[in-house]
C-alpha cells in the first residue's frame, strides 16, 4: 500500500546549475571562477519533466512549481521558452522563480510573465533594495510589484496572479523559510561560522515532511530527495532513463517509501539527512499515518540505503 496518496504540492525544477555570483553563504561559492559556463536544462529534458509532472499532478492542480534549486535561473539562454513549456503542460500550476536580478528588467520580467510565470522573487542583495524598488515601481507594467513582507510565493495564490516580489538580503532575513543553511554540509564550515549557520554535528531526531509533499528535479532530469542535497549525495530517480514513470516513483518507489518511514520515525542516520539541520516543516501534523518501525526493521532499511 502506498504511504502517500496525494500528489506533491511543491516541486522545484532546476533550469540552471551555476551562478553569476559567488556569495560565500551559498555552496556555489565553491564552483569555478565567475562567468564559467553553467549547466542548463535542455528542451528535451524540460518537455519530459513537464509532461511527467502533468501526469502526476493533474496538469498542475494546486501545485507550486518553483524554478530554482542550485543556480541563477536568469542565466538560462531560453528561460521564457522554458517557462512556456511548463505552462503549456501545467495550466493549473502556480509557477515562480527566485533570482538575484541578473539580466532582470521590466521588459525581461514582462516577457517571463507573458510566457506563464506567476511570481518572480528578487533577492535584493547588499543595498540594492532601493534601486530595484525604483526600477520596478516606476515602470508601466501589467504585473504587480510587492514587498516580501506583504506577500509570499510560498503560499498558494493560483495560476493567474502575476507579481514581482522584492525580497530583503537573505543574509539578514529572519523568516524560517529564508534561513541560511549549510545545505547538508555542502557549504564549508568556516563560511557557516561567519554567518552563524548551524553545523549539524550528529543526525537530528526530527520528522521531516518534505518527502511526503515535495519533489526536486535537477537540470539533468534527476530527482533528488531534498532541495538541501546540494551535492546530489542521493539521486532517487532518473527521468531521462527509458520507461520512467514519475507517478509510479512518487507513490510506489521502494527507496522513497523506506525513507518516508525512517523520517516519520525520526530517524535521520542516512545520507543526506544525517547532515541536515531542517526542522522538518510546518505541516508535520498533517502527515499520513505510517507504521512505527522496530530496531530490526530500522536497521534493515538503513542497510539497504547504504548499498
XYZ file of C-alpha atoms in Angstrom:
307
model
C 0.000 0.000 0.000
C 1.300 3.453 -0.889
C 2.340 5.613 2.066
C 1.421 8.832 0.257
C -1.916 9.002 -1.550
C -1.810 12.577 -2.875
C 0.499 14.179 -5.456
C 3.177 16.648 -4.312
C 2.051 20.210 -3.684
C 5.523 21.666 -4.248
C 8.063 20.827 -6.955
C 11.369 22.593 -7.560
C 12.810 22.392 -11.064
C 16.392 23.485 -11.774
C 16.726 25.475 -15.038
C 20.405 26.147 -14.336
C 23.159 24.702 -12.178
C 25.621 27.532 -11.622
C 25.540 31.241 -10.923
C 26.991 34.573 -11.982
C 27.794 35.316 -8.326
C 29.980 33.569 -5.775
C 28.289 34.527 -2.494
C 30.148 32.932 0.399
C 26.884 31.927 2.125
C 25.981 29.720 -0.859
C 27.641 26.425 -1.918
C 28.045 27.870 -5.426
C 30.974 29.805 -3.948
C 32.952 26.553 -4.357
C 32.357 26.453 -8.124
C 34.960 27.690 -10.685
C 35.537 31.386 -11.255
C 32.707 33.739 -12.110
C 31.291 33.585 -15.625
C 32.360 29.957 -16.057
C 29.916 28.013 -18.272
C 26.806 26.960 -16.403
C 24.804 23.804 -16.988
C 21.336 24.408 -18.415
C 18.216 22.278 -18.692
C 17.755 21.318 -22.338
C 14.434 21.486 -24.160
C 14.061 17.667 -24.371
C 14.608 17.369 -20.615
C 12.185 20.222 -19.935
C 9.475 18.655 -22.091
C 9.928 15.250 -20.470
C 9.906 16.686 -16.943
C 6.897 18.925 -17.599
C 4.934 16.065 -19.170
C 5.682 13.713 -16.269
C 4.726 16.360 -13.697
C 1.476 16.987 -15.556
C 0.564 13.294 -15.369
C 1.427 13.150 -11.673
C -0.398 16.311 -10.594
C -3.378 16.577 -12.946
C -1.796 19.294 -15.114
C -0.521 21.132 -12.044
C -3.698 21.328 -9.968
C -2.830 23.033 -6.645
C 0.884 22.713 -7.478
C 3.542 25.300 -6.672
C 6.316 24.886 -9.236
C 9.467 26.794 -8.272
C 12.118 27.278 -10.961
C 15.117 27.454 -8.694
C 17.382 24.969 -6.988
C 21.159 25.264 -7.306
C 21.609 28.180 -9.674
C 20.531 31.516 -11.113
C 17.613 30.799 -13.496
C 18.104 34.012 -15.495
C 21.348 32.530 -16.844
C 19.314 30.114 -18.950
C 19.614 31.247 -22.554
C 15.963 30.450 -23.318
C 14.272 30.915 -19.971
C 10.980 32.401 -21.290
C 10.684 29.439 -23.688
C 11.416 27.043 -20.820
C 8.708 28.687 -18.701
C 6.279 28.393 -21.599
C 6.961 24.653 -21.922
C 5.975 24.128 -18.303
C 2.987 26.442 -18.574
C 1.614 24.588 -21.581
C 1.765 21.267 -19.733
C 0.747 22.696 -16.340
C -2.080 25.204 -16.933
C -3.305 24.937 -13.333
C 0.086 25.324 -11.614
C 1.488 28.359 -9.865
C 4.939 28.945 -11.384
C 7.573 31.051 -9.655
C 11.303 31.622 -9.626
C 13.957 33.140 -7.353
C 16.615 35.389 -8.895
C 19.477 37.616 -7.812
C 18.426 40.076 -10.507
C 20.914 39.121 -13.226
C 19.638 40.448 -16.585
C 16.321 41.353 -14.954
C 14.498 44.436 -16.162
C 10.858 45.481 -16.549
C 10.994 44.177 -20.129
C 12.524 40.779 -19.296
C 10.153 40.372 -16.346
C 7.183 41.164 -18.597
C 8.412 38.561 -21.087
C 8.538 35.896 -18.376
C 5.057 36.773 -17.138
C 3.688 36.652 -20.682
C 5.103 33.136 -21.039
C 3.404 31.853 -17.914
C 5.341 32.974 -14.851
C 3.283 33.919 -11.790
C 5.885 35.111 -9.273
C 9.407 36.449 -9.563
C 11.121 36.683 -6.176
C 14.016 39.135 -6.413
C 16.714 38.769 -3.771
C 17.907 42.327 -3.146
C 21.490 41.696 -2.057
C 23.598 44.372 -0.426
C 21.991 47.813 -0.621
C 20.118 47.144 -3.863
C 16.561 47.182 -2.489
C 16.024 50.902 -3.130
C 17.470 50.590 -6.641
C 15.201 47.699 -7.583
C 12.176 49.315 -5.993
C 12.752 52.465 -8.044
C 13.231 50.425 -11.212
C 10.040 48.417 -10.933
C 7.727 50.779 -9.074
C 8.209 53.412 -11.748
C 7.658 51.150 -14.740
C 4.390 50.871 -16.630
C 3.628 47.157 -16.476
C 0.748 44.724 -16.163
C 2.282 42.829 -13.237
C 2.128 43.860 -9.579
C 5.203 44.777 -7.518
C 5.085 43.953 -3.809
C 7.356 43.796 -0.793
C 8.177 40.344 0.596
C 6.599 41.244 3.928
C 3.265 41.786 2.192
C 3.041 38.641 0.056
C 4.798 35.284 -0.249
C 5.099 32.976 -3.252
C 5.451 30.003 -0.890
C 1.667 30.052 -0.429
C -0.967 29.076 -2.980
C -2.356 32.015 -4.975
C -3.395 30.136 -8.114
C -2.226 30.189 -11.750
C -3.431 33.692 -12.677
C -1.768 36.144 -10.285
C 1.383 37.848 -11.592
C 3.675 39.611 -9.161
C 7.303 40.609 -8.728
C 8.335 40.377 -5.069
C 11.156 42.496 -3.647
C 12.886 40.401 -1.005
C 15.412 41.544 1.592
C 19.031 40.422 1.599
C 18.844 36.765 2.639
C 21.799 37.252 5.000
C 19.561 39.352 7.212
C 16.253 37.557 6.619
C 14.784 36.174 9.827
C 11.819 34.237 8.423
C 12.166 30.473 8.794
C 11.534 29.867 5.096
C 14.502 32.052 4.181
C 17.005 30.973 6.828
C 20.561 30.333 5.673
C 21.547 26.668 5.912
C 24.627 24.539 5.264
C 22.858 22.534 2.527
C 23.763 19.229 4.166
C 27.316 20.495 4.766
C 27.920 21.465 1.147
C 28.872 24.919 2.458
C 32.302 24.935 4.136
C 32.221 25.061 7.922
C 34.215 28.309 8.013
C 31.567 30.008 5.870
C 28.851 28.679 8.173
C 30.637 30.099 11.202
C 30.863 33.501 9.518
C 27.080 33.699 9.145
C 26.145 31.790 12.294
C 24.729 28.929 10.211
C 24.041 25.835 12.272
C 26.529 22.991 11.678
C 24.864 19.655 12.399
C 27.351 17.546 14.365
C 25.093 14.497 14.614
C 21.839 13.442 12.948
C 18.722 15.146 14.267
C 15.902 13.095 15.756
C 13.211 15.004 13.915
C 10.453 14.151 11.444
C 10.532 15.782 8.019
C 7.516 16.498 5.836
C 9.364 17.210 2.591
C 9.424 13.710 1.021
C 5.693 13.459 1.717
C 4.744 16.615 -0.196
C 7.608 17.960 -2.319
C 9.950 16.941 -5.127
C 13.201 18.330 -6.536
C 14.372 17.820 -10.128
C 17.788 18.858 -11.470
C 18.662 20.283 -14.881
C 19.520 16.721 -15.999
C 16.124 15.361 -15.012
C 17.426 13.650 -11.878
C 15.151 13.574 -8.846
C 16.847 14.472 -5.572
C 15.435 13.580 -2.182
C 15.661 17.156 -0.963
C 16.419 20.694 -2.116
C 19.133 20.864 0.557
C 21.087 17.996 -1.013
C 23.294 20.410 -2.957
C 25.944 17.812 -3.817
C 23.350 15.278 -5.029
C 24.519 12.703 -2.498
C 21.353 10.694 -3.113
C 19.852 10.692 -6.585
C 16.482 8.998 -6.204
C 15.320 8.678 -9.816
C 16.491 9.484 -13.365
C 13.685 10.743 -15.547
C 15.657 10.581 -18.794
C 16.196 6.840 -18.487
C 13.989 4.511 -20.508
C 10.497 3.561 -19.330
C 10.382 6.056 -16.475
C 7.158 6.920 -14.697
C 7.215 9.780 -12.200
C 3.793 8.858 -10.851
C 4.928 5.298 -10.130
C 8.040 6.682 -8.436
C 6.105 9.093 -6.226
C 3.677 6.525 -4.904
C 5.481 3.187 -5.077
C 9.263 3.621 -5.192
C 10.690 1.301 -2.534
C 13.610 3.538 -1.549
C 11.434 6.645 -1.276
C 8.865 4.872 0.873
C 11.594 3.445 3.106
C 12.973 6.941 3.629
C 9.481 8.213 4.416
C 9.159 5.505 7.055
C 12.504 6.407 8.616
C 11.772 10.130 8.682
C 8.325 9.565 10.150
C 10.024 7.597 12.928
C 12.513 10.461 13.473
C 15.494 8.551 12.081
C 17.964 10.589 10.008
C 21.071 8.403 10.190
C 21.488 8.154 6.418
C 22.811 10.396 3.611
C 21.942 13.228 3.066
C 19.598 13.602 6.054
C 22.337 12.849 8.595
C 23.922 16.228 7.761
C 20.675 18.243 7.617
C 19.529 20.857 10.145
C 15.999 21.340 8.769
C 13.291 21.337 11.418
C 11.014 19.253 9.254
C 8.499 21.812 8.034
C 5.279 23.346 9.302
C 2.934 20.576 8.155
C 4.207 17.716 10.301
C 0.791 17.321 11.914
C -0.774 16.613 8.511
C 1.403 13.650 7.573
C -0.296 10.362 6.766
C -0.075 7.674 9.431
C 2.994 5.498 8.972
C 3.526 2.267 10.962
C 6.239 2.500 13.594
C 9.471 0.618 12.930
C 11.234 -1.557 15.473
C 15.030 -1.672 15.753
C 15.422 -4.641 13.416
C 13.221 -3.093 10.711
C 15.040 0.224 11.014
C 18.476 -1.363 10.683
C 17.347 -3.457 7.704
C 16.160 -0.328 5.872
C 19.323 1.577 6.760
C 21.485 -1.248 5.435
C 19.594 -1.079 2.144
C 20.198 2.693 1.890
C 23.944 2.193 2.429
C 24.308 -0.138 -0.544
